[in-house]
Amino acid sequence: MNQELMQEDALNLMNKNIDILERAIKQAAEQGARIIVTPEDALYGWEFTRETVFPYLEDIPDPQVNWIPCQDSHRFGHTPVQARLSCLAKKNAIYVLANLGDKKPCNSHHSTCPPNGYFQYNTNVVYNPEGKLVARYHKYHLYSEPQFDVPEKPELVTFNTTFGRFGIFTCFDIFFYDPAVILVKDFHVDTILFPTAWMNVLPLLTAIEFHSAWAMGMGVNLLAANIHHVSLNMTGSGIYAPNGPKVYHYDMKTESGKLLLSEVDSHPLPSPDPPTAVNWSAYATTIKPFPLQKSTFRGFISRDGFNFTELFENAGNLTVCQKELCCHLSYRMLQKEENEVYVLGAFTGLHGRRRKEYWQVCTMLKCKTTNLTTCGRPVETASTRFEMFSLSGTFGTKYVFPEVLLTEIHLSPGKFEVLKDGRLVNKNGSSGPILTVSLFGRWYTKDSFYSSSGTSNSAITYLLIFILLMIIALQNIVLV
């Protein structure tokens, strides 16, 4: 098939998906939404090679060019997808974030230029209510995406509105310091726009579980739009605030997606540097450790070797350690179910097969069966409720994300809190049936490839330009 026919087929597919997006944008705007976020890969899918994805790509310019694709669709070549998205934003007077593929020509004789003469990037674009391109972000931390290239350095992309400052990154980027943490720590964004194609991994990394924890740990709003593809275990979108989820959706039973709508605080940050508001190791390093259990055993969550100890009694105080990390748990169950076993676990080290990201994790979790060899394996249902729990750890990092996941993959809004001394505790009565209570720490400076790019010139330019783009006051924020 020649290139022209391939490009026509690609455009037909993307237009079918934009038809779905168009209905969602219209519905969101009619309900007063001011911004909508759509999932990663939503317009063209995945499982591409560099060659097969090429017909789906368009040249996406730097926003400095002051371009409204809806009014001048041929200024940067053949850009029908960008033109249609721009027109949708303009017609409905709403900010629209979409995930596309960008292509940038390069000198094929240069050592870094791919053989086809183009760099290809997984790219987010944002159009304002006038249809103008106001933000472009190239994903830096790729995850099994051979069709795309890694940018030369992480891009720090922000844009300003009358309803807060926004930052952008994509999917796997959320695990790393740069750009995710820098956008909050140094650029003081209020809200992160986060398209993702997230495959859920129990017990610690379901989409709704980790994304809500990241928003709480970083003290910002996170608008997470996930692909809904049940056969690939992909589901779970949400609008998350620092004090908990505003609305979320997790459904592994149907193939239909869902539009989520919520109001959020435009400026949620309590201080310029929210992670320092909690001293995550304060309590755990000042108390006398609870008696170490003789029954400590080794188990695995994915490929990570945890030290576990069983919660034998209805109530108790436990400590389990691994290297420099000690995890402390005080708990009281409403009733100990005979057919359910819970353990306290600790892990510190480089994570998984890749051995690149340094994790520190304290977790209380339900085992799959009463056989202790199943502790750490995925489990979706539980019956045991806790009247009280208090989890803490001797973390070496200030970047810790608190997770509470209930039976059948539900969050627990309003039923737990993090104290200033680093304890994760229940509140407002007994808990729902618990799958896991975790403190998920990321010690970025111990990553095997840690670096911090700081502020790029392009990011500074974006910020100066976007200060001028004051549009409409916030009423609602929406995502697909």
Short mmCIF file of C-alpha atoms in Angstrom, two decimals:
data_model
loop_
_atom_site.label_atom_id
_atom_site.label_comp_id
_atom_site.label_asym_id
_atom_site.label_seq_id
_atom_site.Cartn_x
_atom_site.Cartn_y
_atom_site.Cartn_z
CA MET A 1 0.00 0.00 0.00
CA ASN A 2 1.44 3.40 -0.94
CA GLN A 3 2.02 6.16 1.59
CA GLU A 4 -0.97 8.24 0.45
CA LEU A 5 -3.44 5.39 0.94
CA MET A 6 -1.91 4.53 4.32
CA GLN A 7 -2.29 8.15 5.39
CA GLU A 8 -5.92 8.16 4.24
CA ASP A 9 -6.69 5.00 6.21
CA ALA A 10 -4.96 6.45 9.28
CA LEU A 11 -6.98 9.65 9.05
CA ASN A 12 -10.24 7.71 8.69
CA LEU A 13 -9.49 5.78 11.89
CA MET A 14 -8.52 8.90 13.83
CA ASN A 15 -11.65 10.71 12.65
CA LYS A 16 -13.81 7.88 13.96
CA ASN A 17 -12.20 8.28 17.36
CA ILE A 18 -12.50 12.07 17.20
CA ASP A 19 -16.23 11.57 16.52
CA ILE A 20 -16.45 9.99 19.99
CA LEU A 21 -14.32 12.79 21.45
CA GLU A 22 -16.54 15.41 19.80
CA ARG A 23 -19.62 14.13 21.62
CA ALA A 24 -17.74 14.15 24.92
CA ILE A 25 -16.44 17.70 24.39
CA LYS A 26 -19.92 18.95 23.55
CA GLN A 27 -21.42 17.24 26.59
CA ALA A 28 -18.68 18.57 28.89
CA ALA A 29 -19.00 22.13 27.60
CA GLU A 30 -22.78 22.07 27.98
CA GLN A 31 -22.27 21.21 31.65
CA GLY A 32 -19.99 24.20 32.18
CA ALA A 33 -16.61 22.51 31.93
CA ARG A 34 -13.62 24.69 31.14
CA ILE A 35 -11.07 21.99 30.27
CA ILE A 36 -11.18 18.38 29.09
CA VAL A 37 -8.41 15.77 29.09
CA THR A 38 -8.46 12.72 26.80
CA PRO A 39 -6.41 9.50 27.13
CA GLU A 40 -3.00 8.64 25.75
CA ASP A 41 -3.16 6.73 22.45
CA ALA A 42 -6.90 7.42 22.22
CA LEU A 43 -6.87 8.66 18.63
CA TYR A 44 -4.70 5.99 17.00
CA GLY A 45 -4.11 3.05 19.36
CA TRP A 46 -0.81 1.21 19.87
CA GLU A 47 1.28 -1.82 18.85
CA PHE A 48 3.04 0.12 16.09
CA THR A 49 6.47 0.01 14.52
CA ARG A 50 8.21 3.21 13.48
CA GLU A 51 7.02 2.57 9.93
CA THR A 52 3.39 1.72 10.63
CA VAL A 53 2.79 4.70 12.95
CA PHE A 54 4.23 7.22 10.48
CA PRO A 55 0.96 7.81 8.51
CA TYR A 56 -0.69 8.87 11.80
CA LEU A 57 1.87 11.58 12.56
CA GLU A 58 1.62 15.32 11.91
CA ASP A 59 4.12 18.13 12.26
CA ILE A 60 3.15 19.82 15.55
CA PRO A 61 4.85 23.23 15.87
CA ASP A 62 6.09 25.02 18.96
CA PRO A 63 3.20 27.04 20.46
CA GLN A 64 5.30 30.20 20.07
CA VAL A 65 4.18 30.32 16.43
CA ASN A 66 0.79 31.73 17.51
CA TRP A 67 -1.32 29.32 15.49
CA ILE A 68 -5.03 28.53 15.33
CA PRO A 69 -5.17 25.39 13.14
CA CYS A 70 -8.93 25.77 12.71
CA GLN A 71 -8.33 29.01 10.77
CA ASP A 72 -5.11 28.10 8.94
CA SER A 73 -4.92 24.32 8.64
CA HIS A 74 -2.17 24.18 5.96
CA ARG A 75 0.35 26.54 7.56
CA PHE A 76 2.44 23.59 8.78
CA GLY A 77 1.67 21.07 6.07
CA HIS A 78 -1.02 18.40 6.19
CA THR A 79 -2.54 18.78 9.68
CA PRO A 80 -6.22 17.71 9.48
CA VAL A 81 -6.28 16.19 12.99
CA GLN A 82 -4.89 19.33 14.61
CA ALA A 83 -7.34 21.45 12.63
CA ARG A 84 -10.32 19.40 13.75
CA LEU A 85 -9.26 19.41 17.42
CA SER A 86 -8.69 23.16 17.27
CA CYS A 87 -12.16 23.68 15.79
CA LEU A 88 -13.73 21.52 18.51
CA ALA A 89 -12.05 23.63 21.21
CA LYS A 90 -13.16 26.84 19.51
CA LYS A 91 -16.71 25.73 18.74
CA ASN A 92 -17.29 24.63 22.34
CA ALA A 93 -15.22 27.38 24.01
CA ILE A 94 -13.22 24.88 26.07
CA TYR A 95 -9.58 23.91 26.61
CA VAL A 96 -8.90 20.54 24.96
CA LEU A 97 -5.93 18.25 25.65
CA ALA A 98 -5.35 15.43 23.17
CA ASN A 99 -2.53 12.93 22.64
CA LEU A 100 -1.08 12.78 19.11
CA GLY A 101 2.07 11.76 17.28
CA ASP A 102 4.56 14.44 16.22
CA LYS A 103 7.18 14.11 13.46
CA LYS A 104 10.24 16.32 13.14
CA PRO A 105 12.59 16.09 10.11
CA CYS A 106 16.28 15.70 10.83
CA ASN A 107 19.53 15.33 8.89
CA SER A 108 19.75 11.62 8.08
CA HIS A 109 23.56 11.92 8.03
CA HIS A 110 23.57 12.99 11.68
CA SER A 111 24.40 10.18 14.11
CA THR A 112 21.22 10.63 16.19
CA CYS A 113 18.80 10.98 13.26
CA PRO A 114 16.68 7.86 12.64
CA PRO A 115 17.03 6.11 9.25
CA ASN A 116 13.72 7.51 7.95
CA GLY A 117 14.92 11.09 8.50
CA TYR A 118 12.37 11.92 11.20
CA PHE A 119 12.21 12.04 14.96
CA GLN A 120 8.83 10.72 16.13
CA TYR A 121 7.35 11.74 19.47
CA ASN A 122 4.45 10.74 21.70
CA THR A 123 2.92 14.20 22.07
CA ASN A 124 0.27 16.07 24.06
CA VAL A 125 -1.29 19.20 22.61
CA VAL A 126 -3.58 21.75 24.27
CA TYR A 127 -5.90 24.14 22.43
CA ASN A 128 -7.53 27.07 24.19
CA PRO A 129 -11.18 28.16 23.78
CA GLU A 130 -10.14 30.24 20.77
CA GLY A 131 -8.71 27.14 19.11
CA LYS A 132 -5.13 28.33 19.55
CA LEU A 133 -2.33 25.84 20.22
CA VAL A 134 -1.06 26.82 23.68
CA ALA A 135 0.98 23.80 24.78
CA ARG A 136 2.94 20.92 23.29
CA TYR A 137 4.67 18.23 25.33
CA HIS A 138 6.83 15.35 24.07
CA LYS A 139 6.72 12.32 26.40
CA TYR A 140 10.15 11.63 27.89
CA HIS A 141 9.84 8.34 29.79
CA LEU A 142 8.62 5.89 27.15
CA TYR A 143 7.33 2.46 28.13
CA SER A 144 7.66 -0.20 25.41
CA GLU A 145 7.07 2.34 22.62
CA PRO A 146 9.53 1.47 19.83
CA GLN A 147 7.60 3.68 17.41
CA PHE A 148 8.65 6.83 19.27
CA ASP A 149 11.89 8.62 20.11
CA VAL A 150 12.99 10.03 23.45
CA PRO A 151 13.42 13.84 23.38
CA GLU A 152 16.91 15.20 23.99
CA LYS A 153 15.88 16.25 27.51
CA PRO A 154 12.67 16.35 29.57
CA GLU A 155 10.42 19.25 28.61
CA LEU A 156 8.90 21.41 31.35
CA VAL A 157 5.65 22.60 29.84
CA THR A 158 3.18 24.88 31.63
CA PHE A 159 0.43 27.23 30.63
CA ASN A 160 -1.55 29.79 32.59
CA THR A 161 -5.27 30.43 32.69
CA THR A 162 -7.54 32.55 34.85
CA PHE A 163 -8.29 29.34 36.74
CA GLY A 164 -4.77 28.32 37.64
CA ARG A 165 -1.45 27.18 36.23
CA PHE A 166 -1.33 23.83 34.48
CA GLY A 167 1.50 21.38 33.85
CA ILE A 168 1.56 18.41 31.48
CA PHE A 169 3.18 14.99 31.36
CA THR A 170 2.20 11.52 30.17
CA CYS A 171 1.71 8.09 31.74
CA PHE A 172 5.10 6.61 32.78
CA ASP A 173 6.49 10.12 33.38
CA ILE A 174 4.63 10.16 36.71
CA PHE A 175 7.19 7.78 38.26
CA PHE A 176 10.12 10.16 37.81
CA TYR A 177 11.48 13.40 39.25
CA ASP A 178 11.85 15.10 35.90
CA PRO A 179 9.48 16.43 34.63
CA ALA A 180 6.74 15.39 37.09
CA VAL A 181 8.10 16.59 40.44
CA ILE A 182 9.88 19.63 38.97
CA LEU A 183 6.62 20.98 37.57
CA VAL A 184 5.20 21.03 41.09
CA LYS A 185 8.33 21.87 43.07
CA ASP A 186 9.88 24.56 40.85
CA PHE A 187 7.06 25.74 38.58
CA HIS A 188 4.34 25.65 41.26
CA VAL A 189 1.58 24.37 38.99
CA ASP A 190 -1.88 23.99 40.49
CA THR A 191 -3.09 21.15 38.28
CA ILE A 192 -1.44 18.39 36.24
CA LEU A 193 -3.07 17.21 33.00
CA PHE A 194 -2.26 13.53 32.68
CA PRO A 195 -3.25 11.41 29.69
CA THR A 196 -2.30 7.76 30.16
CA ALA A 197 -2.63 4.23 28.85
CA TRP A 198 -2.20 2.60 32.27
CA MET A 199 -2.20 -1.15 32.79
CA ASN A 200 -3.37 -1.89 36.33
CA VAL A 201 -1.05 -3.92 38.56
CA LEU A 202 -2.23 -5.00 42.00
CA PRO A 203 -1.59 -4.59 44.86
CA LEU A 204 0.25 -1.23 44.63
CA LEU A 205 -0.16 0.18 41.14
CA THR A 206 -3.76 0.31 40.01
CA ALA A 207 -4.43 3.57 38.20
CA ILE A 208 -6.90 5.07 40.66
CA GLU A 209 -4.81 3.95 43.64
CA PHE A 210 -1.48 5.44 42.58
CA HIS A 211 -2.79 8.52 40.80
CA SER A 212 -4.89 9.61 43.76
CA ALA A 213 -1.90 8.98 46.05
CA TRP A 214 0.40 11.06 43.84
CA ALA A 215 -2.01 14.01 43.91
CA MET A 216 -2.21 13.78 47.70
CA GLY A 217 1.56 13.37 48.16
CA MET A 218 2.42 16.27 45.84
CA GLY A 219 -0.39 18.59 46.95
CA VAL A 220 -1.82 19.29 43.48
CA ASN A 221 -4.84 18.43 41.37
CA LEU A 222 -4.30 15.58 38.92
CA LEU A 223 -6.66 15.09 35.98
CA ALA A 224 -5.98 11.52 34.88
CA ALA A 225 -7.58 10.23 31.67
CA ASN A 226 -6.91 6.53 31.11
CA ILE A 227 -7.64 4.32 28.12
CA HIS A 228 -10.53 1.93 28.81
CA HIS A 229 -9.43 -1.43 27.37
CA VAL A 230 -10.56 -4.24 29.66
CA SER A 231 -8.77 -7.10 27.88
CA LEU A 232 -5.45 -5.31 28.47
CA ASN A 233 -6.36 -4.55 32.10
CA MET A 234 -6.53 -0.84 31.31
CA THR A 235 -9.14 1.21 33.15
CA GLY A 236 -9.28 3.83 35.87
CA SER A 237 -9.63 7.57 35.33
CA GLY A 238 -10.19 10.26 37.91
CA ILE A 239 -10.12 13.88 39.02
CA TYR A 240 -7.93 13.90 42.12
CA ALA A 241 -7.30 16.71 44.60
CA PRO A 242 -4.74 16.90 47.44
CA ASN A 243 -7.42 15.98 49.97
CA GLY A 244 -8.72 13.00 48.00
CA PRO A 245 -10.53 11.97 44.81
CA LYS A 246 -13.29 14.25 43.54
CA VAL A 247 -14.60 11.60 41.16
CA TYR A 248 -13.15 8.42 39.67
CA HIS A 249 -14.16 5.51 37.48
CA TYR A 250 -12.83 1.94 37.53
CA ASP A 251 -14.70 -0.72 35.58
CA MET A 252 -13.34 -4.07 34.40
CA LYS A 253 -16.77 -5.46 33.49
CA THR A 254 -17.90 -3.36 30.52
CA GLU A 255 -16.20 -1.95 27.43
CA SER A 256 -17.93 1.43 27.59
CA GLY A 257 -16.06 4.54 28.69
CA LYS A 258 -17.28 7.35 30.92
CA LEU A 259 -17.14 11.13 31.04
CA LEU A 260 -16.15 12.44 34.48
CA LEU A 261 -17.07 15.91 35.71
CA SER A 262 -16.07 17.70 38.89
CA GLU A 263 -15.33 21.09 40.41
CA VAL A 264 -11.87 21.51 41.92
CA ASP A 265 -10.02 24.24 43.78
CA SER A 266 -8.12 26.38 41.25
CA HIS A 267 -5.21 26.91 43.66
CA PRO A 268 -4.96 23.89 45.99
CA LEU A 269 -1.39 24.30 47.20
CA PRO A 270 -1.12 25.10 50.91
CA SER A 271 2.49 26.21 50.51
CA PRO A 272 5.16 26.63 47.80
CA ASP A 273 6.66 23.20 48.56
CA PRO A 274 3.90 20.83 49.75
CA PRO A 275 5.96 17.64 50.23
CA THR A 276 7.84 19.32 53.10
CA ALA A 277 4.54 19.84 54.93
CA VAL A 278 4.85 16.22 56.07
CA ASN A 279 7.99 14.85 57.69
CA TRP A 280 7.51 11.28 56.51
CA SER A 281 10.00 9.73 58.92
CA ALA A 282 9.39 11.91 62.00
CA TYR A 283 7.22 9.47 63.94
CA ALA A 284 8.95 6.29 62.78
CA THR A 285 12.44 7.48 63.70
CA THR A 286 11.54 8.77 67.16
CA ILE A 287 9.60 5.82 68.57
CA LYS A 288 11.11 2.65 69.93
CA PRO A 289 10.55 -0.03 67.26
CA PHE A 290 7.90 -2.57 68.10
CA PRO A 291 9.31 -6.04 68.81
CA LEU A 292 10.63 -7.55 65.58
CA GLN A 293 8.73 -10.68 64.67
CA LYS A 294 10.51 -14.01 64.55
CA SER A 295 8.13 -15.07 61.80
CA THR A 296 9.40 -12.55 59.24
CA PHE A 297 9.52 -14.14 55.79
CA ARG A 298 10.43 -13.12 52.27
CA GLY A 299 7.79 -12.68 49.58
CA PHE A 300 7.39 -10.88 46.30
CA ILE A 301 5.27 -8.12 44.83
CA SER A 302 5.92 -8.48 41.13
CA ARG A 303 9.71 -9.00 41.07
CA ASP A 304 10.48 -7.03 44.24
CA GLY A 305 11.54 -9.02 47.29
CA PHE A 306 9.66 -7.77 50.37
CA ASN A 307 10.16 -8.71 54.01
CA PHE A 308 6.75 -9.65 55.43
CA THR A 309 5.36 -10.42 58.86
CA GLU A 310 1.86 -11.73 59.53
CA LEU A 311 -0.84 -9.92 61.50
CA PHE A 312 -1.61 -12.89 63.79
CA GLU A 313 -3.90 -11.17 66.26
CA ASN A 314 -7.03 -9.02 66.06
CA ALA A 315 -4.94 -6.07 67.24
CA GLY A 316 -1.29 -5.33 67.72
CA ASN A 317 1.86 -3.34 67.06
CA LEU A 318 4.32 -4.65 64.48
CA THR A 319 7.64 -3.63 62.94
CA VAL A 320 9.28 -5.12 59.87
CA CYS A 321 12.54 -3.88 58.38
CA GLN A 322 14.53 -4.19 55.17
CA LYS A 323 17.94 -2.56 55.12
CA GLU A 324 17.52 1.11 56.18
CA LEU A 325 13.71 1.05 56.03
CA CYS A 326 11.65 0.02 59.05
CA CYS A 327 7.86 -0.01 58.80
CA HIS A 328 5.69 0.32 61.90
CA LEU A 329 2.03 -0.68 62.12
CA SER A 330 -0.51 -0.31 64.91
CA TYR A 331 -3.89 -1.82 64.11
CA ARG A 332 -7.17 -3.14 65.44
CA MET A 333 -9.52 -5.22 63.32
CA LEU A 334 -13.27 -5.16 63.85
CA GLN A 335 -13.20 -8.91 63.48
CA LYS A 336 -10.45 -11.23 62.24
CA GLU A 337 -11.79 -13.33 59.38
CA GLU A 338 -10.48 -16.91 59.59
CA ASN A 339 -10.14 -17.23 55.84
CA GLU A 340 -8.18 -13.98 55.38
CA VAL A 341 -4.52 -13.29 56.15
CA TYR A 342 -2.88 -9.86 56.30
CA VAL A 343 0.81 -9.04 56.41
CA LEU A 344 3.00 -6.00 56.99
CA GLY A 345 5.70 -5.62 54.37
CA ALA A 346 8.83 -3.53 53.72
CA PHE A 347 10.84 -3.04 50.55
CA THR A 348 13.69 -0.68 49.74
CA GLY A 349 15.76 -0.91 46.58
CA LEU A 350 15.77 -0.67 42.81
CA HIS A 351 12.45 -1.85 41.42
CA GLY A 352 11.61 -4.74 39.14
CA ARG A 353 13.26 -6.17 36.07
CA ARG A 354 14.46 -2.76 34.85
CA ARG A 355 16.24 -2.01 38.15
CA LYS A 356 16.14 1.73 37.53
CA GLU A 357 13.68 3.32 39.95
CA TYR A 358 14.48 3.28 43.67
CA TRP A 359 11.43 2.47 45.78
CA GLN A 360 10.78 2.53 49.52
CA VAL A 361 7.47 0.89 50.39
CA CYS A 362 5.65 0.12 53.63
CA THR A 363 2.45 -1.83 53.07
CA MET A 364 -0.22 -3.71 54.96
CA LEU A 365 -1.98 -5.99 52.52
CA LYS A 366 -4.31 -8.94 52.25
CA CYS A 367 -2.76 -12.15 50.94
CA LYS A 368 -4.43 -13.94 48.04
CA THR A 369 -5.09 -17.02 50.20
CA THR A 370 -4.20 -18.18 53.71
CA ASN A 371 -1.03 -19.69 52.23
CA LEU A 372 1.72 -17.16 52.99
CA THR A 373 3.43 -17.86 49.67
CA THR A 374 0.56 -15.96 48.00
CA CYS A 375 1.22 -12.72 49.90
CA GLY A 376 1.90 -9.96 47.41
CA ARG A 377 -0.05 -11.57 44.57
CA PRO A 378 -3.00 -9.69 43.07
CA VAL A 379 -6.27 -10.02 45.01
CA GLU A 380 -9.45 -8.03 44.38
CA THR A 381 -11.82 -8.86 47.24
CA ALA A 382 -11.65 -8.64 51.02
CA SER A 383 -14.00 -8.78 54.01
CA THR A 384 -11.85 -7.59 56.92
CA ARG A 385 -12.54 -4.10 58.25
CA PHE A 386 -10.17 -2.22 60.52
CA GLU A 387 -11.34 -0.17 63.47
CA MET A 388 -7.92 1.48 63.58
CA PHE A 389 -4.66 1.51 61.66
CA SER A 390 -1.51 3.64 61.81
CA LEU A 391 1.29 2.99 59.30
CA SER A 392 4.66 4.77 59.25
CA GLY A 393 8.21 4.22 58.04
CA THR A 394 11.79 5.46 58.36
CA PHE A 395 11.80 6.88 54.85
CA GLY A 396 14.92 8.43 53.39
CA THR A 397 12.88 10.48 50.91
CA LYS A 398 10.30 13.24 51.29
CA TYR A 399 8.39 11.98 48.26
CA VAL A 400 5.91 9.47 49.66
CA PHE A 401 2.46 8.69 48.29
CA PRO A 402 -0.28 7.36 50.62
CA GLU A 403 -2.53 4.60 49.24
CA VAL A 404 -5.65 2.96 50.66
CA LEU A 405 -7.43 0.47 48.40
CA LEU A 406 -10.66 -1.29 49.35
CA THR A 407 -12.35 -4.46 48.16
CA GLU A 408 -13.35 -4.66 44.48
CA ILE A 409 -10.86 -1.87 43.68
CA HIS A 410 -12.43 1.12 45.38
CA LEU A 411 -10.81 4.15 46.95
CA SER A 412 -11.54 5.32 50.49
CA PRO A 413 -12.15 9.09 50.33
CA GLY A 414 -12.57 10.82 53.66
CA LYS A 415 -11.66 7.71 55.65
CA PHE A 416 -7.91 8.26 56.14
CA GLU A 417 -5.39 11.06 56.53
CA VAL A 418 -1.67 11.69 56.75
CA LEU A 419 -0.43 13.34 59.93
CA LYS A 420 2.42 15.86 59.90
CA ASP A 421 4.73 13.29 61.49
CA GLY A 422 4.29 10.86 58.60
CA ARG A 423 1.66 8.48 59.97
CA LEU A 424 -1.05 7.24 57.63
CA VAL A 425 -4.09 6.73 59.87
CA ASN A 426 -7.78 5.95 59.50
CA LYS A 427 -10.45 8.47 60.48
CA ASN A 428 -14.24 8.83 60.63
CA GLY A 429 -14.91 5.37 62.04
CA SER A 430 -13.97 1.91 60.86
CA SER A 431 -12.63 1.31 57.39
CA GLY A 432 -14.22 -0.51 54.49
CA PRO A 433 -12.87 -4.00 53.70
CA ILE A 434 -9.17 -3.39 53.03
CA LEU A 435 -7.00 -4.76 50.24
CA THR A 436 -3.97 -2.62 51.03
CA VAL A 437 -2.80 0.35 53.09
CA SER A 438 0.54 1.59 51.77
CA LEU A 439 3.13 4.34 51.91
CA PHE A 440 4.79 4.31 48.49
CA GLY A 441 8.11 6.19 48.54
CA ARG A 442 10.25 7.25 45.59
CA TRP A 443 13.88 8.04 46.37
CA TYR A 444 14.71 9.74 43.08
CA THR A 445 18.34 10.54 43.83
CA LYS A 446 19.05 6.81 44.18
CA ASP A 447 17.63 5.98 40.73
CA SER A 448 20.21 4.28 38.54
CA PHE A 449 19.99 7.07 35.95
CA TYR A 450 18.98 10.07 38.09
CA SER A 451 19.41 13.52 36.59
CA SER A 452 17.60 16.83 36.90
CA SER A 453 17.31 19.01 33.81
CA GLY A 454 16.30 22.17 35.62
CA THR A 455 14.54 24.89 33.70
CA SER A 456 14.83 24.78 29.93
CA ASN A 457 14.77 27.91 27.81
CA SER A 458 11.71 26.66 25.97
CA ALA A 459 9.82 26.22 29.23
CA ILE A 460 10.61 29.80 30.24
CA THR A 461 9.33 31.02 26.89
CA TYR A 462 6.12 29.05 27.29
CA LEU A 463 5.51 30.58 30.69
CA LEU A 464 5.99 34.15 29.51
CA ILE A 465 3.66 33.63 26.58
CA PHE A 466 0.99 31.82 28.52
CA ILE A 467 0.68 34.56 31.11
CA LEU A 468 -1.06 36.52 28.34
CA LEU A 469 -3.64 33.80 27.72
CA MET A 470 -6.12 34.74 30.42
CA ILE A 471 -9.45 33.37 29.25
CA ILE A 472 -12.43 32.32 31.41
CA ALA A 473 -12.86 31.68 35.12
CA LEU A 474 -13.00 28.08 36.30
CA GLN A 475 -16.36 26.45 36.95
CA ASN A 476 -15.67 22.80 36.29
CA ILE A 477 -12.85 20.57 35.12
CA VAL A 478 -13.65 17.48 33.11
CA LEU A 479 -11.92 14.54 31.56
CA VAL A 480 -12.86 11.62 29.39
#
